[in-house]
mmCIF file with all atom_site columns, C-alpha atoms in Angstrom:
data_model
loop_
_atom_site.group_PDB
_atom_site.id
_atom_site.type_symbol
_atom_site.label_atom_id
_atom_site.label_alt_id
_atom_site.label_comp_id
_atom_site.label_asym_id
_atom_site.label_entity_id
_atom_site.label_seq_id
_atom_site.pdbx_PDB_ins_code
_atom_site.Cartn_x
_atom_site.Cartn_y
_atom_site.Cartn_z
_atom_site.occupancy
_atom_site.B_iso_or_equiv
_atom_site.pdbx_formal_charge
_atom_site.auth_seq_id
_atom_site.auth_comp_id
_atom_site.auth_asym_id
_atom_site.auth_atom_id
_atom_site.pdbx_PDB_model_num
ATOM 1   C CA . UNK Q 1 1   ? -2.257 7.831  -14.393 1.00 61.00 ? 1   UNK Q CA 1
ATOM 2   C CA . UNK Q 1 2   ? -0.435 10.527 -12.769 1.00 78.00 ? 2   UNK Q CA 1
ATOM 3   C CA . UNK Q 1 3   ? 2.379  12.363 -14.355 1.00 90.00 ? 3   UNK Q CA 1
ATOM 4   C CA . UNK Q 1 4   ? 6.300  11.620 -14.101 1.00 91.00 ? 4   UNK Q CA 1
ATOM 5   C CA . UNK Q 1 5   ? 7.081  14.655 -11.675 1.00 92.00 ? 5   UNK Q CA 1
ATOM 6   C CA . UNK Q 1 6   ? 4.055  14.190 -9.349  1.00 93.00 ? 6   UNK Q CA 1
ATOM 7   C CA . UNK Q 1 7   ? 5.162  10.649 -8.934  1.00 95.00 ? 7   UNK Q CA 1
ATOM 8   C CA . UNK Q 1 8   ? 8.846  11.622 -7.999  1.00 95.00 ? 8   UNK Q CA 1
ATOM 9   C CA . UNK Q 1 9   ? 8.581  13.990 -5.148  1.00 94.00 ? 9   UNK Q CA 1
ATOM 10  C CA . UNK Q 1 10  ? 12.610 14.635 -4.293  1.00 94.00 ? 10  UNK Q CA 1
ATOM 11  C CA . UNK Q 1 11  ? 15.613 12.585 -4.257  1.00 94.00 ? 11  UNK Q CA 1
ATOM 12  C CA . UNK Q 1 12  ? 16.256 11.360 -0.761  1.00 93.00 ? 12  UNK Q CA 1
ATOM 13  C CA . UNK Q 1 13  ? 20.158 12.498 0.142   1.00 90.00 ? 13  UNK Q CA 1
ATOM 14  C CA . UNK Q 1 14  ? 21.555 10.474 3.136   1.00 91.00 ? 14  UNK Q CA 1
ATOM 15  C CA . UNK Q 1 15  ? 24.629 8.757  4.370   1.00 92.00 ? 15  UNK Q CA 1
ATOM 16  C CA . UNK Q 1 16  ? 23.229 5.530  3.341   1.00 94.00 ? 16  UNK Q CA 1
ATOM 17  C CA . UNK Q 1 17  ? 21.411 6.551  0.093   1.00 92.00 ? 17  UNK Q CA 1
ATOM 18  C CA . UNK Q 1 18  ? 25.074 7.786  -0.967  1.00 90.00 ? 18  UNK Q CA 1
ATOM 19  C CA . UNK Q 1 19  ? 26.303 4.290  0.408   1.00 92.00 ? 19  UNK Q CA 1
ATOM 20  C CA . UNK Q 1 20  ? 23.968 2.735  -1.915  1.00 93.00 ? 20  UNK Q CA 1
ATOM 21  C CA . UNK Q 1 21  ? 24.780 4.279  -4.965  1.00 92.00 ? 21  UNK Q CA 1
ATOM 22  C CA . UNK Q 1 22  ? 27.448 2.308  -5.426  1.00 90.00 ? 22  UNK Q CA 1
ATOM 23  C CA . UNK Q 1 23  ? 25.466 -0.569 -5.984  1.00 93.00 ? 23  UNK Q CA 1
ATOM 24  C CA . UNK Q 1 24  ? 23.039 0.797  -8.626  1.00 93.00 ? 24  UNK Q CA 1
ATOM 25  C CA . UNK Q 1 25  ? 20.086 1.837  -6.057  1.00 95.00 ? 25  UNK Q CA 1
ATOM 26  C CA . UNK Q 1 26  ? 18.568 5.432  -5.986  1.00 95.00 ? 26  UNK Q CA 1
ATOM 27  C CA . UNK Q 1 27  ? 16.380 6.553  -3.354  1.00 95.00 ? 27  UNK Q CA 1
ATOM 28  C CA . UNK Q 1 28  ? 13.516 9.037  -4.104  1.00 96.00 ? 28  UNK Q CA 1
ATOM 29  C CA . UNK Q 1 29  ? 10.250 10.388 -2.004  1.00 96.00 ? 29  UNK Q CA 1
ATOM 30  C CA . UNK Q 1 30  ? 7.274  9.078  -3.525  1.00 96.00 ? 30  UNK Q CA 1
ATOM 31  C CA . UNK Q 1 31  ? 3.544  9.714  -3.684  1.00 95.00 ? 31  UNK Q CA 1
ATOM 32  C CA . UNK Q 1 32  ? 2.138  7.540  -0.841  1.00 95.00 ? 32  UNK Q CA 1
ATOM 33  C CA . UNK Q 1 33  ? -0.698 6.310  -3.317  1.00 95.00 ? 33  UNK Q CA 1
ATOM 34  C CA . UNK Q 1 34  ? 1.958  5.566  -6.348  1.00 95.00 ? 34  UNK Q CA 1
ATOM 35  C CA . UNK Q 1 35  ? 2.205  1.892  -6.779  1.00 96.00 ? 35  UNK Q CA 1
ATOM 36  C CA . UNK Q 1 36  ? 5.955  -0.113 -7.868  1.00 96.00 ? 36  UNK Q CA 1
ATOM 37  C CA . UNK Q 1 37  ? 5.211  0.113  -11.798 1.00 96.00 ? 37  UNK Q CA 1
ATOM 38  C CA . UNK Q 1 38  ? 3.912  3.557  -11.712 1.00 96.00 ? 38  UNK Q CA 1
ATOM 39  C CA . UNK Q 1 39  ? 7.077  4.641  -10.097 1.00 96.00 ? 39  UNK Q CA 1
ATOM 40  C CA . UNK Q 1 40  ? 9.232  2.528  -12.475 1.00 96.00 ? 40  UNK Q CA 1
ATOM 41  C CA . UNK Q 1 41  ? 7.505  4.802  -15.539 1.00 96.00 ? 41  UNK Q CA 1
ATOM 42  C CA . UNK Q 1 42  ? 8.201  7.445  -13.935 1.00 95.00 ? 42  UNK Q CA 1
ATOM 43  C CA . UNK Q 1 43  ? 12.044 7.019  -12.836 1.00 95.00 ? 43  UNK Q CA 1
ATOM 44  C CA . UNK Q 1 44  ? 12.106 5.381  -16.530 1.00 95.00 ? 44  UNK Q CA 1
ATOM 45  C CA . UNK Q 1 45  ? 10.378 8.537  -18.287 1.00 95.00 ? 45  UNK Q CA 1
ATOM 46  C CA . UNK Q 1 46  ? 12.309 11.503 -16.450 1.00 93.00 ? 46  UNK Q CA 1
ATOM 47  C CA . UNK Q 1 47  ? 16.024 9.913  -15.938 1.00 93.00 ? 47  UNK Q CA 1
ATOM 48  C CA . UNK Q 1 48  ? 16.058 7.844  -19.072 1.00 93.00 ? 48  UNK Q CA 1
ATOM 49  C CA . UNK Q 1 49  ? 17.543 4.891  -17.717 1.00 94.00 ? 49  UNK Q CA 1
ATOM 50  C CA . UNK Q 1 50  ? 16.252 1.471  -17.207 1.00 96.00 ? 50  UNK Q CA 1
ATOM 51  C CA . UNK Q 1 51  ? 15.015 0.258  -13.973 1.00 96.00 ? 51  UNK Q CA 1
ATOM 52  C CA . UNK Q 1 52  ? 14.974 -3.385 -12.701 1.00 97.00 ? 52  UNK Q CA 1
ATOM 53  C CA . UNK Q 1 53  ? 13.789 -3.682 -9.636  1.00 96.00 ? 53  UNK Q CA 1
ATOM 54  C CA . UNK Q 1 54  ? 11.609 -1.129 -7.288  1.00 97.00 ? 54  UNK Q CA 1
ATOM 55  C CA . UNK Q 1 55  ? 11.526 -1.368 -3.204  1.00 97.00 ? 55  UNK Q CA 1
ATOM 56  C CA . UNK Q 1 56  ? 8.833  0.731  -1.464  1.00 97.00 ? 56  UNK Q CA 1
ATOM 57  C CA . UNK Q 1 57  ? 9.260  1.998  2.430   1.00 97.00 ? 57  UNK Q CA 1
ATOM 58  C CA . UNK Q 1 58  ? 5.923  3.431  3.974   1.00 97.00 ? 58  UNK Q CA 1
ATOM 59  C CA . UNK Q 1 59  ? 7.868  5.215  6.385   1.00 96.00 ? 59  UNK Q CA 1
ATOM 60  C CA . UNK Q 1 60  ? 5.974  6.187  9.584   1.00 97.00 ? 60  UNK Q CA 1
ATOM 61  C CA . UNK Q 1 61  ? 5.796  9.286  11.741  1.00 96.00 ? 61  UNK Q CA 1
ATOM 62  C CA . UNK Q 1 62  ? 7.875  10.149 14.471  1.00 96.00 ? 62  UNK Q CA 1
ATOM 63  C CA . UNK Q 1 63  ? 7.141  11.873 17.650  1.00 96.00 ? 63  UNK Q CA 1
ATOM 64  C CA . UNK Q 1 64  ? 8.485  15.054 17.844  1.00 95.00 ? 64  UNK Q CA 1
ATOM 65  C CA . UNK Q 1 65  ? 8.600  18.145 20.621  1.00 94.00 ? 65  UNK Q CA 1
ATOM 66  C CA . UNK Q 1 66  ? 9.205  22.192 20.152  1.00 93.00 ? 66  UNK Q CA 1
ATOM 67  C CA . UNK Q 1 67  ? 8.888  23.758 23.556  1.00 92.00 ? 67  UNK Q CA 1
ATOM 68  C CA . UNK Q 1 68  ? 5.402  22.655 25.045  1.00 94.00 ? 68  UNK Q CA 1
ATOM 69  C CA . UNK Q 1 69  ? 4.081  21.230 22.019  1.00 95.00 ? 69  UNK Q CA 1
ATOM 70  C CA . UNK Q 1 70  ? 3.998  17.524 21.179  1.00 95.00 ? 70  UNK Q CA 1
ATOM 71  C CA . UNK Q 1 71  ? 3.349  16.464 17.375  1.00 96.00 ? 71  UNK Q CA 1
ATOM 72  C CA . UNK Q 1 72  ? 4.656  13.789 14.711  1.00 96.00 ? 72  UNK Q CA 1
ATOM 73  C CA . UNK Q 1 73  ? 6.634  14.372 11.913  1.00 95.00 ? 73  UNK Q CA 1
ATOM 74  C CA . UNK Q 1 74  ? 4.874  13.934 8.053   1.00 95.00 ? 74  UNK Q CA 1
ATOM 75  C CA . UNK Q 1 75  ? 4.557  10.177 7.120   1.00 97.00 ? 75  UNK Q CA 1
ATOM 76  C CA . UNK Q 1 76  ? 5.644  9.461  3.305   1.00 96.00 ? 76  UNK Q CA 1
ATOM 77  C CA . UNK Q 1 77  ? 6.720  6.859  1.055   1.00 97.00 ? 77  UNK Q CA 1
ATOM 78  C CA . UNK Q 1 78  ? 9.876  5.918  -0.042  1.00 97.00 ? 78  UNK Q CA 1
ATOM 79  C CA . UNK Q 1 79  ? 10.955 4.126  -3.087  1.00 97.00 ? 79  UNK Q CA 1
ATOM 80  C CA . UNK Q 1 80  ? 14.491 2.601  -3.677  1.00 97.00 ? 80  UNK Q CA 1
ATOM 81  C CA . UNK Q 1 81  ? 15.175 1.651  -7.529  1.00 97.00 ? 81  UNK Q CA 1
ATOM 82  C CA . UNK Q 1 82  ? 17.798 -0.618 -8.414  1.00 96.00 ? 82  UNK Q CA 1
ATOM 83  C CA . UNK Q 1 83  ? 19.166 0.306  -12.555 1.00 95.00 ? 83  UNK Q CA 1
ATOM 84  C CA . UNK Q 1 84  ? 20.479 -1.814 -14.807 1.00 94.00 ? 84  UNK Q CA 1
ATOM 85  C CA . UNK Q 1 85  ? 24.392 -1.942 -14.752 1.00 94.00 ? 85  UNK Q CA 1
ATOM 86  C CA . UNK Q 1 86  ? 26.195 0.570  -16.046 1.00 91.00 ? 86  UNK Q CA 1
ATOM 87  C CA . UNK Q 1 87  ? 23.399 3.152  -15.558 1.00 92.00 ? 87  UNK Q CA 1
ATOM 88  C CA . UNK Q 1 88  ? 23.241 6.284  -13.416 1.00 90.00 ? 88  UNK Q CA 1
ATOM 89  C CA . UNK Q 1 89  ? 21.501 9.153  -12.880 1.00 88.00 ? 89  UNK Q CA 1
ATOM 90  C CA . UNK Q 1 90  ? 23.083 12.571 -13.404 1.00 79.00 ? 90  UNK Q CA 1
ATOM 91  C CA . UNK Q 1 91  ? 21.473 14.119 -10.528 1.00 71.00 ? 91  UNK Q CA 1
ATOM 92  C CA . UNK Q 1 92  ? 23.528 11.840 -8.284  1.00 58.00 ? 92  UNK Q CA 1
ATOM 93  C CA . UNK Q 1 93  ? 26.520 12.036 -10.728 1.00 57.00 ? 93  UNK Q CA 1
ATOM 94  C CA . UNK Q 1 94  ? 28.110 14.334 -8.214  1.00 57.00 ? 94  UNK Q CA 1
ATOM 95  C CA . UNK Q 1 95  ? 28.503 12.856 -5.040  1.00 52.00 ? 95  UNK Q CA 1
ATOM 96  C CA . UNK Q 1 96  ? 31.574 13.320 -3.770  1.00 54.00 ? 96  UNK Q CA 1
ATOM 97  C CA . UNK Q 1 97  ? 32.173 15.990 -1.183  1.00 50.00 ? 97  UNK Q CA 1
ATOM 98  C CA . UNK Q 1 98  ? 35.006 18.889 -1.073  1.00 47.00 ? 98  UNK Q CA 1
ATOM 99  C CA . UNK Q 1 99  ? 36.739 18.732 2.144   1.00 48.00 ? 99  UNK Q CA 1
ATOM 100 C CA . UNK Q 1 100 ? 38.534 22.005 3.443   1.00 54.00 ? 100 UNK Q CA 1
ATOM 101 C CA . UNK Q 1 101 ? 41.478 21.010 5.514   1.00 53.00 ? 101 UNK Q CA 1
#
C-alpha cells in the first residue's frame, strides 16, 4: 500500500470542479494504478474528513502541435470524491475570486 501523498497527486482547479464544490465533490489527480478504496484512505488520512462515495476518470491523451512537431498530451487519472454533508476541505475553503473593477 502506497502512501497518502503518492496517492493524491494535485487538486484539479477548473470551472466545473469549482461548480461542483457546492455539492460536496472534490476533484484530485490520482495515481493511474490507485484503485477507489485506496484513494478513499488517502483523501480520508490527509484531509480528515469522511468520504462517501469515489468516481474515477481515466482521462485520455490529446493530440497536440508546437510548430512542426505532433505529440499527445500526458494521460492520468482522475478521481472525484463526494464527502459527507457538512464536510469540506480547507484547501478549497477559498474559492471565491477578487474581481478588480
Amino acid at each position: 500500500m502506497n502512501s497518502p501523498y503518492e496517492v493524491i497527486i494535485r487538486p484539479v482547479v477548473t470551472e466545473r470542479s469549482f461548480d461542483l464544490m457546492e455539492q460536496g465533490k472534490y476533484t484530485f489527480e490520482v495515481a493511474r494504478t490507485a484503485p477507489k478504496e485506496e484513494i478513499r484512505n488517502a483523501v480520508e488520512k490527509i484531509f480528515n474528513v469522511h468520504v462517501i462515495k469515489v468516481n474515477t476518470v481515466n482521462v485520455k491523451p490529446k493530440k497536440r502541435r508546437v510548430r512542426y512537431v505532433a505529440g499527445m498530451t500526458r494521460r492520468w487519472k482522475k478521481a472525484i470524491v463526494t464527502l459527507a454533508p457538512g464536510e469540506t476541505i480547507e484547501i478549497f475553503a477559498n474559492n471565491e475570486i477578487n474581481v478588480v473593477e
